[in-house]
Tab-separated table of C-alpha atoms in Angstrom:
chain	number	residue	atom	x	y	z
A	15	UNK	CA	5.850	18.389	15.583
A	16	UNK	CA	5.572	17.625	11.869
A	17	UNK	CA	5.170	14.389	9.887
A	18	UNK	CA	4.701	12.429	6.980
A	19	UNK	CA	2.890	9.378	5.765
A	20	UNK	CA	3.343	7.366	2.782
A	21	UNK	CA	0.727	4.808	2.501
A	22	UNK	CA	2.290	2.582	-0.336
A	23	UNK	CA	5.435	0.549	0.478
A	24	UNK	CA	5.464	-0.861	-2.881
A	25	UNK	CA	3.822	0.838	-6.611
A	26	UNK	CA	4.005	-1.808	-9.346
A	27	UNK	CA	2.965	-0.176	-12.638
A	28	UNK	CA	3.237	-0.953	-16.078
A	29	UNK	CA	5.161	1.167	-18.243
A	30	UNK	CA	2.834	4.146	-20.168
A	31	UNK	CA	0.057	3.993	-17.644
A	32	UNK	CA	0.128	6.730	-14.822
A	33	UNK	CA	0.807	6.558	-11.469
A	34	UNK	CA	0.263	8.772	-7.904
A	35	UNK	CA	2.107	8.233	-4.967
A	36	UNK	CA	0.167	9.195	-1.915
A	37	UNK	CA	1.836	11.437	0.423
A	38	UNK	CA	0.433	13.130	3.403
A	39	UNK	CA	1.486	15.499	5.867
A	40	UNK	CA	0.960	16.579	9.741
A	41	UNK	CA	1.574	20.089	10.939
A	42	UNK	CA	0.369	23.168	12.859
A	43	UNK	CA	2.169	25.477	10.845
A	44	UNK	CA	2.472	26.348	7.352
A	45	UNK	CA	5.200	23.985	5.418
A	46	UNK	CA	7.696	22.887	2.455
A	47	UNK	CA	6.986	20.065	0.431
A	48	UNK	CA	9.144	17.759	-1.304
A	49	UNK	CA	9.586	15.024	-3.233
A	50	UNK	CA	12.915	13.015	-3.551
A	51	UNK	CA	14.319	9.984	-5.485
A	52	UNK	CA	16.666	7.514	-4.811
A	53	UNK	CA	17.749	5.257	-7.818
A	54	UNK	CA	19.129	1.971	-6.666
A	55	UNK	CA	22.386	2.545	-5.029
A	56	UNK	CA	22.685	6.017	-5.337
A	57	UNK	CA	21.482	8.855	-2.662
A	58	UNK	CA	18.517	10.979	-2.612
A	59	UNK	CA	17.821	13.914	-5.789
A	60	UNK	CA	15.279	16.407	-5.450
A	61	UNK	CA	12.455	15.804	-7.341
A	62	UNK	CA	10.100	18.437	-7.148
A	63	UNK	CA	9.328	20.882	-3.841
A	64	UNK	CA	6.469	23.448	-3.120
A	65	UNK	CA	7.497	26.245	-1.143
A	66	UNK	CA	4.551	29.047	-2.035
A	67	UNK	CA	2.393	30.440	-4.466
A	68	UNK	CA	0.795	27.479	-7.374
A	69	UNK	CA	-0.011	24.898	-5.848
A	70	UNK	CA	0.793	22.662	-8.669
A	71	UNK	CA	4.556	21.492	-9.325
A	72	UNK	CA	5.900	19.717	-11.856
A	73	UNK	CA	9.239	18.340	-12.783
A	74	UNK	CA	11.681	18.198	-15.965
A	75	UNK	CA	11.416	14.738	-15.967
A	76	UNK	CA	7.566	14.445	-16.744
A	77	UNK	CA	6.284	14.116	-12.577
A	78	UNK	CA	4.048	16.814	-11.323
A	79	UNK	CA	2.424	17.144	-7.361
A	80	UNK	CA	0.088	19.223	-6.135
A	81	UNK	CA	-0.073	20.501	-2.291
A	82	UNK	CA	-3.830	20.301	-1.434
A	83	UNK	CA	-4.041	21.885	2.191
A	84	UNK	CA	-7.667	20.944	3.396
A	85	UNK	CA	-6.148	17.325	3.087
A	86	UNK	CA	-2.344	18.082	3.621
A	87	UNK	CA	-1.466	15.922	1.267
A	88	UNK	CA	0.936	16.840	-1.715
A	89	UNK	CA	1.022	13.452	-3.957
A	90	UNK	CA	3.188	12.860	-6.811
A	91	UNK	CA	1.545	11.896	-10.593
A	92	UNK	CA	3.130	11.035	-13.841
A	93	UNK	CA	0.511	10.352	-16.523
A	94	UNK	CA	3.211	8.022	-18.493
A	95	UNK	CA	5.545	6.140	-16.115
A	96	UNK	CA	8.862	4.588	-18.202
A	97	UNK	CA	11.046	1.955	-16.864
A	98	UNK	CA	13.842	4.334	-16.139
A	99	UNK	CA	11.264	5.766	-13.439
A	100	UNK	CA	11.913	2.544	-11.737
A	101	UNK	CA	13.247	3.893	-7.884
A	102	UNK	CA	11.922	4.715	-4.810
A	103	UNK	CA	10.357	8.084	-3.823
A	104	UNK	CA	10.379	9.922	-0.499
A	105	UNK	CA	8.518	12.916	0.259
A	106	UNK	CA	9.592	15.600	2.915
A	107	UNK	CA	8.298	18.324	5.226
A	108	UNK	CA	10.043	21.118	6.495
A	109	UNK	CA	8.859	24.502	7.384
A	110	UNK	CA	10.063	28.356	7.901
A	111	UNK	CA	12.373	30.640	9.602
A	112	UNK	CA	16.002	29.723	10.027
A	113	UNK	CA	17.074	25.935	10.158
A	114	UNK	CA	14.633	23.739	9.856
A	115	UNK	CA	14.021	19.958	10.849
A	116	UNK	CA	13.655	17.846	7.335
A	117	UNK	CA	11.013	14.719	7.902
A	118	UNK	CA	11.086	11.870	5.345
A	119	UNK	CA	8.259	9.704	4.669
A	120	UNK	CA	9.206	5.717	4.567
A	121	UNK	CA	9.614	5.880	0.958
A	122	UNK	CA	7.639	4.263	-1.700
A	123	UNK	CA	8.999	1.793	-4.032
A	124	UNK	CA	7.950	2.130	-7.731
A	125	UNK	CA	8.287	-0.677	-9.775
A	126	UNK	CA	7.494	-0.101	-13.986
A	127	UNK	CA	6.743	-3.263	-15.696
A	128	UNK	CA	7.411	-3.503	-19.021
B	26	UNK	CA	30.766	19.678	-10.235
B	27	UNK	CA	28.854	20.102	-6.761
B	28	UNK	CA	28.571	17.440	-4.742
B	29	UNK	CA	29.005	15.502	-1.068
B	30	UNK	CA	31.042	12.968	-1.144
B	31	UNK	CA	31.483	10.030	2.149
B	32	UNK	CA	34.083	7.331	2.312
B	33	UNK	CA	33.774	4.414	2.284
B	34	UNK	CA	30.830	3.358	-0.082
B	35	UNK	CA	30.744	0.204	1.653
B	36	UNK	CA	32.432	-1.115	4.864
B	37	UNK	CA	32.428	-4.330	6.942
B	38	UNK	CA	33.492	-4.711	10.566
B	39	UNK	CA	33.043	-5.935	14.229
B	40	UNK	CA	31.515	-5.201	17.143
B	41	UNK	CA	33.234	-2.692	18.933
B	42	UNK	CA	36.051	-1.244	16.407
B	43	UNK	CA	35.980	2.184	16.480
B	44	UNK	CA	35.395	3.205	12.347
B	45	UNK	CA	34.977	6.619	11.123
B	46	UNK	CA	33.014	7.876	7.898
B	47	UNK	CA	33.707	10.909	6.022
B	48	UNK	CA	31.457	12.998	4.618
B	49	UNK	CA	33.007	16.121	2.220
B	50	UNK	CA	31.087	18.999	0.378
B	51	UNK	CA	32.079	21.286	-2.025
B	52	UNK	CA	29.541	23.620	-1.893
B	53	UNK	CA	30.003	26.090	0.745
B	54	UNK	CA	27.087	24.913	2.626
B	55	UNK	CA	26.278	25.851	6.331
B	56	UNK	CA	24.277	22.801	7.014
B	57	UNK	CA	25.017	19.300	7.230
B	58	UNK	CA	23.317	16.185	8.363
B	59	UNK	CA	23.946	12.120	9.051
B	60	UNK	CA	20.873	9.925	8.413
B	61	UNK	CA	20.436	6.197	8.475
B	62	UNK	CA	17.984	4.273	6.418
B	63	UNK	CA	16.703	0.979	6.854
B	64	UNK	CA	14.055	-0.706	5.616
B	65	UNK	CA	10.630	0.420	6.208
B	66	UNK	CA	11.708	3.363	8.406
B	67	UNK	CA	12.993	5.653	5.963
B	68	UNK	CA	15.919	8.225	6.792
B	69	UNK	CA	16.184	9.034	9.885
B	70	UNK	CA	18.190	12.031	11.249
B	71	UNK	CA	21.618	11.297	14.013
B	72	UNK	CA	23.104	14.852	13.948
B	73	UNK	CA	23.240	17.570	12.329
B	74	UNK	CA	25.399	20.810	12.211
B	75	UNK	CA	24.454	24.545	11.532
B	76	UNK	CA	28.268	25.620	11.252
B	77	UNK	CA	31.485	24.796	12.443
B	78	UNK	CA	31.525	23.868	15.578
B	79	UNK	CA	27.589	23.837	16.204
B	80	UNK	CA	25.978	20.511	16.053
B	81	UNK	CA	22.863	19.109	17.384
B	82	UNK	CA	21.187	15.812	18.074
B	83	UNK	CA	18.690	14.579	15.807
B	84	UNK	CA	16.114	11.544	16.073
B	85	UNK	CA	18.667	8.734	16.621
B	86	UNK	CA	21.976	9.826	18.034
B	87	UNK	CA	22.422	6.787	20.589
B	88	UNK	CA	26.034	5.466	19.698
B	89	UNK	CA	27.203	7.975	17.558
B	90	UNK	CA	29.662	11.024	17.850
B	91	UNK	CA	30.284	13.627	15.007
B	92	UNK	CA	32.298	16.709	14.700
B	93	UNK	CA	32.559	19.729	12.620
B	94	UNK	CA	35.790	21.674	12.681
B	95	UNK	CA	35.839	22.576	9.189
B	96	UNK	CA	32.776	23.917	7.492
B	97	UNK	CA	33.084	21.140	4.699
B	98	UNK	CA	33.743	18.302	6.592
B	99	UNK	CA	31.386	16.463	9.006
B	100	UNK	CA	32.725	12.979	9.876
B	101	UNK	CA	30.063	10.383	11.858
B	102	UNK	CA	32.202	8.874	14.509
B	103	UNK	CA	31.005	5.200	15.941
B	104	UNK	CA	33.267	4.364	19.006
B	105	UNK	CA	31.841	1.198	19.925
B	106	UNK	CA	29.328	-0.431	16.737
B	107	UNK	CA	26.988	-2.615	17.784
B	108	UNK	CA	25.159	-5.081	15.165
B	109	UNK	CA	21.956	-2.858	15.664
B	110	UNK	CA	24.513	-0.188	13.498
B	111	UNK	CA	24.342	-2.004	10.790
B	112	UNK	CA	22.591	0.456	7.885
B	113	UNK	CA	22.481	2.463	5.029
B	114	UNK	CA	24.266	6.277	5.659
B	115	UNK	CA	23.859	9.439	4.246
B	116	UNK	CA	25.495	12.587	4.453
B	117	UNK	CA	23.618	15.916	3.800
B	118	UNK	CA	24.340	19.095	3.248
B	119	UNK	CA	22.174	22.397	2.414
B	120	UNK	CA	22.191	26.071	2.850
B	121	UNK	CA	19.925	25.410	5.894
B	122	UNK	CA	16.950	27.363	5.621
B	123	UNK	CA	13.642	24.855	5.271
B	124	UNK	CA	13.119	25.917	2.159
B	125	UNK	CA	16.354	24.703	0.395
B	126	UNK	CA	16.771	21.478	-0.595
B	127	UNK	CA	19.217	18.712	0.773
B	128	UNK	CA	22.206	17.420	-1.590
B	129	UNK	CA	22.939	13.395	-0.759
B	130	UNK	CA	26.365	11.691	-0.706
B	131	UNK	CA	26.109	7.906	-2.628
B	132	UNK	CA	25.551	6.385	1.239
B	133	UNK	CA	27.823	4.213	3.396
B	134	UNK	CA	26.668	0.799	3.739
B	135	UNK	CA	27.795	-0.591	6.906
B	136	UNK	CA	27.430	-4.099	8.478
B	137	UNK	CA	28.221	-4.833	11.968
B	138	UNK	CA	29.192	-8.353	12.806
């Protein structure tokens, strides 16, 4: 069985100072990583996902993660958070061959402060 | 434009009225998926379908039916809602694989009186 835990409920942040959301994962078997956003009443966009190879990611928008397996943990950065960042982020595990299960974190709630 | 579109966006009813929510995608997708998410749990996974006419349970399917006759339609079916319904749904849909990601309708918001 996989999983995922998202410590933080709840990020407040000012705007231009950077930011990690903590993400970590459970599994016996090699995985996909992801990172989704949900912008107040709208549904979920993919962010970011690691599938293979660099272990570093990055978005268009400016957010980057990195999958670090000796901690299974894959958090998401921005070094300059702006208020239109303002949402809440879920990250999600899935893994190979055929259909797979998706498992969403709880979801953590940024909040930029101007 | 791509995208998976449910109706309604926003629904209040009563205990026990059979309602229906629609969930459409234009993308030829194999996959498809109902979640609910509520505060502090996150999504959470009722059913999901590999193809027409193949569906499975996921993590919550207590009260809740769905079918899948067409390939891009995947309606969530509540027969009898209960006030312990009452939730945020979303519709999914993907090429299935776990390494493709999932495209989200705008959610159903349901209450349950």
């Amino acid at each position: 069985a996989q999983s995922v835990t998202q410590l933080d409920s709840q990020v407040p942040v000012f705007e231009e100072a950077p930011v990690e959301l903590r993400c970590n994962y459970s599994s016996s078997v090699s995985v996909y990583l992801f990172w989704y956003v949900q912008y107040p009443n709208q549904g979920l966009q993919l962010l970011l996902k690691y599938l293979s190879g660099s272990t570093l990611v990055e978005s268009i928008n400016g957010f980057e993660a990195e999958f670090n397996k000796s901690q299974t943990s894959f958090h998401l950065r921005k070094p300059s958070v702006h208020i239109s960042d303002t949402a809440e982020y879920f990250c999600a595990v899935s893994r190979p061959g055929g259909y797979q299960k998706v498992t969403f974190g709880t979801g953590t709630k940024l909040q930029v402060i101007p | 434009e791509a995208q998976v579109t449910q109706n309604p966006r926003y629904l209040i009813t009563v205990t026990g009225k059979k309602l229906t929510v629609t969930c459409s995608q234009n993308m030829n997708h194999e996959y498809m998926s109902w979640y609910r998410q509520d505060p502090g749990l996150g999504l959470r996974q009722i059913y999901y379908s590999m193809n027409v006419e193949v569906t499975d349970k996921g993590d919550v399917p207590e009260g809740y039916k769905v079918s899948r006759k067409e390939k891009r339609n995947f309606p969530l079916i509540l027969e009898s809602p209960s006030p312990n319904q009452t939730s945020l749904y979303f519709c999914a849909s993907s090429r299935g694989a776990g390494n493709q990601p999932q495209h989200f309708g705008d959610g159903t918001r349901l209450s349950i009186l």
